[in-house]
Tab-separated table of C-alpha atoms in Angstrom:
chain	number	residue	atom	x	y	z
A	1	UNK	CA	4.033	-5.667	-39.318
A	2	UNK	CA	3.082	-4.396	-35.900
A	3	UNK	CA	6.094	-1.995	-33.798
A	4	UNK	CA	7.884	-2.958	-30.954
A	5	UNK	CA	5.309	-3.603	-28.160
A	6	UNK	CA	7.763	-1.833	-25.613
A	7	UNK	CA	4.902	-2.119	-22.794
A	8	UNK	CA	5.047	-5.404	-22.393
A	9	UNK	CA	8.947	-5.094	-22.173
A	10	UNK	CA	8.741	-3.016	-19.975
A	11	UNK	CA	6.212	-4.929	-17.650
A	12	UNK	CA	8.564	-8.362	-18.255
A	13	UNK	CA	11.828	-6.425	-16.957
A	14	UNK	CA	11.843	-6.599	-13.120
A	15	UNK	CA	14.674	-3.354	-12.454
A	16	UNK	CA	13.939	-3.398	-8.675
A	17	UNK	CA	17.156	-3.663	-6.452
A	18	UNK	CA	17.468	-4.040	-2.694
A	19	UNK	CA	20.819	-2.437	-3.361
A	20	UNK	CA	22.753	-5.087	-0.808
A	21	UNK	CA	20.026	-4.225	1.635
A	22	UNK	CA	18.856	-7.955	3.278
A	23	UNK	CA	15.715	-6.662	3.564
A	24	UNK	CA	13.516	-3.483	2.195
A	25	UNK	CA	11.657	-1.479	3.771
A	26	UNK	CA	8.626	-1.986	1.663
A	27	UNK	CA	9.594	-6.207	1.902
A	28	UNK	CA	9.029	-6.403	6.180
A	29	UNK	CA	6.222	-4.539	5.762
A	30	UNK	CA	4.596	-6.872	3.585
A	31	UNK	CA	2.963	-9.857	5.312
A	32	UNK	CA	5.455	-12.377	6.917
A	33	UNK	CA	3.773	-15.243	5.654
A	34	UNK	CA	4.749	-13.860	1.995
A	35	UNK	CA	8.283	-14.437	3.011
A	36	UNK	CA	7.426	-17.561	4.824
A	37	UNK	CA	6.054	-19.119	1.640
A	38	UNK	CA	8.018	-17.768	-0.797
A	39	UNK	CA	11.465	-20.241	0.526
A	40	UNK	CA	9.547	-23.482	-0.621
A	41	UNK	CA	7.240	-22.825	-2.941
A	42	UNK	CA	6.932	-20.617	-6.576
A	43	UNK	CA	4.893	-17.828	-6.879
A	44	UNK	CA	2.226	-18.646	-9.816
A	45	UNK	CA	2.252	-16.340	-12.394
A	46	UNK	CA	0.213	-13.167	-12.502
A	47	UNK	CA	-1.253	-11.699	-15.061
A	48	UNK	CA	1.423	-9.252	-16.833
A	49	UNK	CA	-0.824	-6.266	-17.049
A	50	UNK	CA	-1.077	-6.474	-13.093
A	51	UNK	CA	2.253	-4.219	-13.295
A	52	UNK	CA	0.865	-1.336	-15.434
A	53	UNK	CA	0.307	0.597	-12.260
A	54	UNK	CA	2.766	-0.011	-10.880
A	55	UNK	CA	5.122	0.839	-14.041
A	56	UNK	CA	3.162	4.377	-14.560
A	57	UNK	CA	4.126	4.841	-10.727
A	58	UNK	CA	7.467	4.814	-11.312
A	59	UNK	CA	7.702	7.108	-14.508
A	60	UNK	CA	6.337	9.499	-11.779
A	61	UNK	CA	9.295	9.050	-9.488
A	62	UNK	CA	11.689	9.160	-12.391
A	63	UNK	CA	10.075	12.631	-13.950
A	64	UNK	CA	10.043	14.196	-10.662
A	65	UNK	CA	13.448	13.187	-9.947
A	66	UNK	CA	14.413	14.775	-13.111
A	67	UNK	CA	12.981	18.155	-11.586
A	68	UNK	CA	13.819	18.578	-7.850
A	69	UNK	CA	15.830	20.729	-6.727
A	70	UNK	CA	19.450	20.448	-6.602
A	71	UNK	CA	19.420	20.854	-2.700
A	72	UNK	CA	16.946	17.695	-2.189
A	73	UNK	CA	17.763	14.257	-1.246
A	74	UNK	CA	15.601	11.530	-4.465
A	75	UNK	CA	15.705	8.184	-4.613
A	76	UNK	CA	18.405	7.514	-1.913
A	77	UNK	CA	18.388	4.319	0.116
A	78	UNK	CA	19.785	4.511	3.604
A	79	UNK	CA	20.560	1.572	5.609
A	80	UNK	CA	21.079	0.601	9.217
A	81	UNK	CA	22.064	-2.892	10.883
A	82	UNK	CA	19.933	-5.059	13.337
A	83	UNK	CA	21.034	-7.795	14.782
A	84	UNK	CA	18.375	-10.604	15.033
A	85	UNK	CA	18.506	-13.812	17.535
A	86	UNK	CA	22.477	-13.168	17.211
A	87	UNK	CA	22.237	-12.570	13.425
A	88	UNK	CA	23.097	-9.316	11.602
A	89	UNK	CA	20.642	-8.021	9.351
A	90	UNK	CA	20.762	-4.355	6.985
A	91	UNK	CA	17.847	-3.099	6.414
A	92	UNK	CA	17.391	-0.609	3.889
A	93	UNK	CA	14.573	2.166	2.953
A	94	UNK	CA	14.557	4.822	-0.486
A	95	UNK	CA	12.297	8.040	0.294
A	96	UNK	CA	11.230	9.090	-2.608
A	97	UNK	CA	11.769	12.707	-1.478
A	98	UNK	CA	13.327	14.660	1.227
A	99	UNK	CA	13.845	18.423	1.149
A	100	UNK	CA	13.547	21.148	4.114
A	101	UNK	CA	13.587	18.717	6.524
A	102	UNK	CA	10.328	17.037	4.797
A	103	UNK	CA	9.625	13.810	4.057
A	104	UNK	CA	7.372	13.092	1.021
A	105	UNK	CA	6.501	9.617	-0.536
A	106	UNK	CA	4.232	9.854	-4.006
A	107	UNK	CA	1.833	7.066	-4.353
A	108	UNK	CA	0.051	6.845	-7.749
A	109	UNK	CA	-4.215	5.781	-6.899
A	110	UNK	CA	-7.315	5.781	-8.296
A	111	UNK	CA	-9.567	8.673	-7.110
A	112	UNK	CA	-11.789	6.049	-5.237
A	113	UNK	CA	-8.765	4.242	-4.110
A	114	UNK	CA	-7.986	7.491	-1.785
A	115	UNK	CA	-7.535	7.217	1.808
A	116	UNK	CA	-11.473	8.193	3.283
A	117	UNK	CA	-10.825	11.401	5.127
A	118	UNK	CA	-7.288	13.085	6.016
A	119	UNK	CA	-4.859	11.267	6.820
A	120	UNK	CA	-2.846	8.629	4.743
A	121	UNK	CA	-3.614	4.665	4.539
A	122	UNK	CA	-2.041	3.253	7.552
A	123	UNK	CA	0.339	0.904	5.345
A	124	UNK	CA	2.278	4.276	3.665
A	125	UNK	CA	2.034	6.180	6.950
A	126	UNK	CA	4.347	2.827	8.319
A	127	UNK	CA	6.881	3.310	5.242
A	128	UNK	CA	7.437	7.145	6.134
A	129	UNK	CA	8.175	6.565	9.530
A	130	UNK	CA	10.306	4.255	8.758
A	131	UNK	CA	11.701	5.898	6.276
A	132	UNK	CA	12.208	8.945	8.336
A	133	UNK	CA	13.489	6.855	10.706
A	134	UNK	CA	16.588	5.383	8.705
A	135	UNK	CA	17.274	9.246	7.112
A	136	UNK	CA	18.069	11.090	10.943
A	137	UNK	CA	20.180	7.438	11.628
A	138	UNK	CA	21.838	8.555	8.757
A	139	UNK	CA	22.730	12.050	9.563
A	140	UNK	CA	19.497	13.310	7.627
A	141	UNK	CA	17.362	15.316	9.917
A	142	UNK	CA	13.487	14.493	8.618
A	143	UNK	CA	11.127	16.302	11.050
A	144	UNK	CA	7.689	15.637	8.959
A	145	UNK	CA	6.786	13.690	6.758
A	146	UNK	CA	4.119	13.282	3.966
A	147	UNK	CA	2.077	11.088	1.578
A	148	UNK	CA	1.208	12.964	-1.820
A	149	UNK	CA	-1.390	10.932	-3.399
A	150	UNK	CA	-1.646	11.306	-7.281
A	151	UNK	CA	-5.208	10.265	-9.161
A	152	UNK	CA	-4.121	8.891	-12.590
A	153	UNK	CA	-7.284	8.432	-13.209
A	154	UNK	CA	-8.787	12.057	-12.176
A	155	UNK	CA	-11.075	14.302	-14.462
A	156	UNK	CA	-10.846	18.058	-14.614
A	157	UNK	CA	-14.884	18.048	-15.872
A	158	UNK	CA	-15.567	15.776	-12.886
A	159	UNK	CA	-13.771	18.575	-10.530
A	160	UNK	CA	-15.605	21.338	-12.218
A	161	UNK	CA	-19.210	19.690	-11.637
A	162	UNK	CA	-18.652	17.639	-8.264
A	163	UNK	CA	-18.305	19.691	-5.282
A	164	UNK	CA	-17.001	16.305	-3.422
A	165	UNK	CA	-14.445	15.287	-6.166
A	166	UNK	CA	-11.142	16.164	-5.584
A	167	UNK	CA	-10.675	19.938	-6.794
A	168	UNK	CA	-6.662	18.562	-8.228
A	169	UNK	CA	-5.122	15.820	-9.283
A	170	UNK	CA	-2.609	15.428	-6.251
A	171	UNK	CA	-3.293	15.755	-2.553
A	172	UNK	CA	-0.690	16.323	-0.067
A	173	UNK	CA	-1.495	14.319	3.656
A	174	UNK	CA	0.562	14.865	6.740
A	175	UNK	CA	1.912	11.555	8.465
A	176	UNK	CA	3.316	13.413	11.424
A	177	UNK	CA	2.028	16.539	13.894
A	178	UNK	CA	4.101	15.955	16.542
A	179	UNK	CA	8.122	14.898	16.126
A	180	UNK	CA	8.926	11.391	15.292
A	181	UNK	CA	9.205	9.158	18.130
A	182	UNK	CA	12.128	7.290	16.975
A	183	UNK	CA	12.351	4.354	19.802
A	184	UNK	CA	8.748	3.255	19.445
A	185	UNK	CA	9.245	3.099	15.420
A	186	UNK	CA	12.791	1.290	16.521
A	187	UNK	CA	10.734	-0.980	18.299
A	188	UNK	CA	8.162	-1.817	15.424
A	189	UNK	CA	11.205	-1.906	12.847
A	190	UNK	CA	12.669	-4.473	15.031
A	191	UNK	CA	9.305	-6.288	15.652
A	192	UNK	CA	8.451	-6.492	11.689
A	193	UNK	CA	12.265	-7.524	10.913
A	194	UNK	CA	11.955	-10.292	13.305
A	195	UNK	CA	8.903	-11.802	12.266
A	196	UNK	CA	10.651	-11.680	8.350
A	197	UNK	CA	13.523	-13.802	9.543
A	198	UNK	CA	11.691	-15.910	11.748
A	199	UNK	CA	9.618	-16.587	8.032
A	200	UNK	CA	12.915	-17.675	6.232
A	201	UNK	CA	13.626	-19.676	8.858
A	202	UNK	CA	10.414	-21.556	8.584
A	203	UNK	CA	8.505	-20.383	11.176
A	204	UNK	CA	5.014	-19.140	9.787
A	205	UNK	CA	3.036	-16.097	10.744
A	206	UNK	CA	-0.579	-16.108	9.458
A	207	UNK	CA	-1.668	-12.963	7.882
A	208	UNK	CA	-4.299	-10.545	9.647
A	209	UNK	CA	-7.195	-8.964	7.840
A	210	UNK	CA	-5.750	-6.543	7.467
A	211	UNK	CA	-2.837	-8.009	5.583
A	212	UNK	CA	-5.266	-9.265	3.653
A	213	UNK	CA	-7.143	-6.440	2.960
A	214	UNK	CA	-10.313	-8.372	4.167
A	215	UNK	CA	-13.822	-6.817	3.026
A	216	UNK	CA	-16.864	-8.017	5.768
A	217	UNK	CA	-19.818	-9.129	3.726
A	218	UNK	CA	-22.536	-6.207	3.216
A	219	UNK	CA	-26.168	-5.652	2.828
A	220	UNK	CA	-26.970	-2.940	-0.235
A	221	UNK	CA	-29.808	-0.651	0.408
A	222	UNK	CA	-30.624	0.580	-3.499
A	223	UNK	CA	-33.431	1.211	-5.820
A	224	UNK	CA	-34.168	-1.502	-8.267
A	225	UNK	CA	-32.745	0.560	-11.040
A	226	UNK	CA	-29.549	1.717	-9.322
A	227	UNK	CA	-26.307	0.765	-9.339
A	228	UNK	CA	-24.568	2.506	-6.685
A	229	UNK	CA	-26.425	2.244	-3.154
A	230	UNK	CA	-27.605	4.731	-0.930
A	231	UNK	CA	-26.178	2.864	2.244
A	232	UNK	CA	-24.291	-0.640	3.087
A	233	UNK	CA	-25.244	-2.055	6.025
A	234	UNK	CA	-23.176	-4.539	8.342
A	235	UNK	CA	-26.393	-6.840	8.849
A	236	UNK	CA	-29.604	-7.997	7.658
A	237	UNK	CA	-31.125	-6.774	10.301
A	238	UNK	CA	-29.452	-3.230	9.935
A	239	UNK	CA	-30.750	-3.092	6.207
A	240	UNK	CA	-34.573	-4.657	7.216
A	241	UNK	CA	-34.691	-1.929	9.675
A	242	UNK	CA	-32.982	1.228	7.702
A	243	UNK	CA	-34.662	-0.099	4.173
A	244	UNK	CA	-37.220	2.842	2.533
A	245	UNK	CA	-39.939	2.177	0.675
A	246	UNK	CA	-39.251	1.187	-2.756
A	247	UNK	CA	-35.879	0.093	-1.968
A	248	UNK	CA	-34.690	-3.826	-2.324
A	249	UNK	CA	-31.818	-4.996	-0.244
A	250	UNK	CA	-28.453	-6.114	-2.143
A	251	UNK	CA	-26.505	-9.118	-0.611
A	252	UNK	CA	-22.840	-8.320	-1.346
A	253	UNK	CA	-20.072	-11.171	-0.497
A	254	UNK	CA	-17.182	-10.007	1.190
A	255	UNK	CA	-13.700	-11.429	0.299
A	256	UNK	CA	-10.170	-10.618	0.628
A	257	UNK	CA	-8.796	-8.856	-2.368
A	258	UNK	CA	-5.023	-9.696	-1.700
A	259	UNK	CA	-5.832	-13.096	-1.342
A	260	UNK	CA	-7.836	-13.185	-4.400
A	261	UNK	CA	-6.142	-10.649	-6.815
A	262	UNK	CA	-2.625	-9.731	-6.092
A	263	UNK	CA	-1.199	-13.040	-4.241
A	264	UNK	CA	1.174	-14.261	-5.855
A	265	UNK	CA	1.214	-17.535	-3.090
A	266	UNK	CA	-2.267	-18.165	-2.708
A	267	UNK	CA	-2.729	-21.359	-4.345
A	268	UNK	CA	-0.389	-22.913	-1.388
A	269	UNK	CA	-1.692	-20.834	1.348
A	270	UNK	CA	-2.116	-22.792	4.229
A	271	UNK	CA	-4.209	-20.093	5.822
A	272	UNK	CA	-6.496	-20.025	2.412
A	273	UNK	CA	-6.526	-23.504	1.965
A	274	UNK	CA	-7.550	-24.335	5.475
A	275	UNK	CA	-9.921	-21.468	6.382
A	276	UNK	CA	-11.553	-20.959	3.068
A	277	UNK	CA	-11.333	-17.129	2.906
A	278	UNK	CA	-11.862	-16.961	-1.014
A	279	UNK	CA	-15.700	-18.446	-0.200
């Protein structure tokens, strides 16, 4: 007799809580279409195991909660009110962290999964500003803020022999060097709230590439016996003209990896179903 698998009870318990918010900060800055779909159709069922990250995530949160000091603001959700085409709508946002005047949201990645150069992915630097946003409408002055990426999967022996590994196993990046221009984020709040009610009202937005984390198809130049390649080119005729001698040239397929991974909706996309963006 086997114990308690308490993974998978944790993975089947959904604890997440808008808190009487209508809408989340991390929910309008999710695709509209999400929303559009999601009032007439299910979601299909992902795989359970799809949540593991996301579950290790938020033992991070709770163990640093556990250890901040008194002073700081942790896991509080602040809310404000819009009101859309006559409608009022709250919105509400939880910073994971706010002390000193600093913002800081922790985001749990893989160390290749790390935003390429210094400053965060553009997706988390959105969530602190509005984050920081709601906190001063709420009396909580926020003059910077931060994204402190964690590598869960990062190797101390891979630090010591890699000069272009990362040298620790967090990284602190600044969202903000200037102060927080809080109409223009206004104006984007209000912009990404509409389009979420205009989805629940039926009207559908089609997702971006960048919504759907589109990859462009790629040309490998690599030696025969390699994996990894020395360069991916944007062309065939890029790689015919930058190939070396001994080299062969990869074809890689591009795709969209929310589409094909992590939607939950894509098997009634309209968007997918009429433009083919799995092929």
């Amino acid at each position: 007799m086997k114990p308690t698998d308490l993974l998978i009870t944790a993975l089947s318990t959904d604890q997440y809580s808008k808190e009487g918010a209508d809408f989340s900060v991390t929910e309008i800055l999710k695709p509209p279409q999400l929303t559009y779909l999601s009032q007439n159709h299910e979601g299909k069922a992902m795989p359970i195991y799809k949540g593991y990250m996301s579950l290790l995530g938020t033992s991070v949160h709770m163990y640093l909660e556990t250890i901040a000091p008194k002073e700081a603001i942790v896991e509080k959700r602040f809310y404000h009110d819009f009101v859309i085409d006559g409608k009022t709508y709250t919105l509400g946002g939880k910073p994971d962290f706010i002390h000193e005047n600093i913002l800081n949201d922790y985001k749990l990645v893989l160390v290749n999964g790390r935003p390429k150069g210094d400053k965060p992915k553009q997706d988390h630097v959105n969530q602190a500003y509005v984050n920081a946003w709601l906190a001063n409408m709420n009396g909580v002055k926020v003059d910077q803020a931060y994204v402190e990426y964690w590598f869960r999967d990062w190797s101390p022996g891979m630090a010591e022999n890699q000069k272009l590994y990362p040298q620790r196993p967090n990284v602190q990046m600044l969202v903000n060097d200037k102060p927080f221009d809080m109409d223009l984020i206004e104006k984007f709040i209000i912009e990404r709230l509409t389009l979420h009610v205009k989805a629940k009202q039926g009207i559908n937005t089609p997702c971006t590439d960048e919504e759907m984390w589109k990859r462009p198809d790629s040309w490998a130049l690599k030696k025969p016996q390699n994996k990894r390649a020395r360069k991916l080119c944007h062309s065939s005729e890029e790689a015919l003209k930058e190939k070396k001698q001994g080299e062969e040239i990869e074809f890689r397929r591009g795709g969209c990896i929310r589409c094909e991974s992590w939607c939950e909706y894509s098997h009634v996309c309209p968007q997918n179903n009429n433009n083919h963006v799995f092929t």
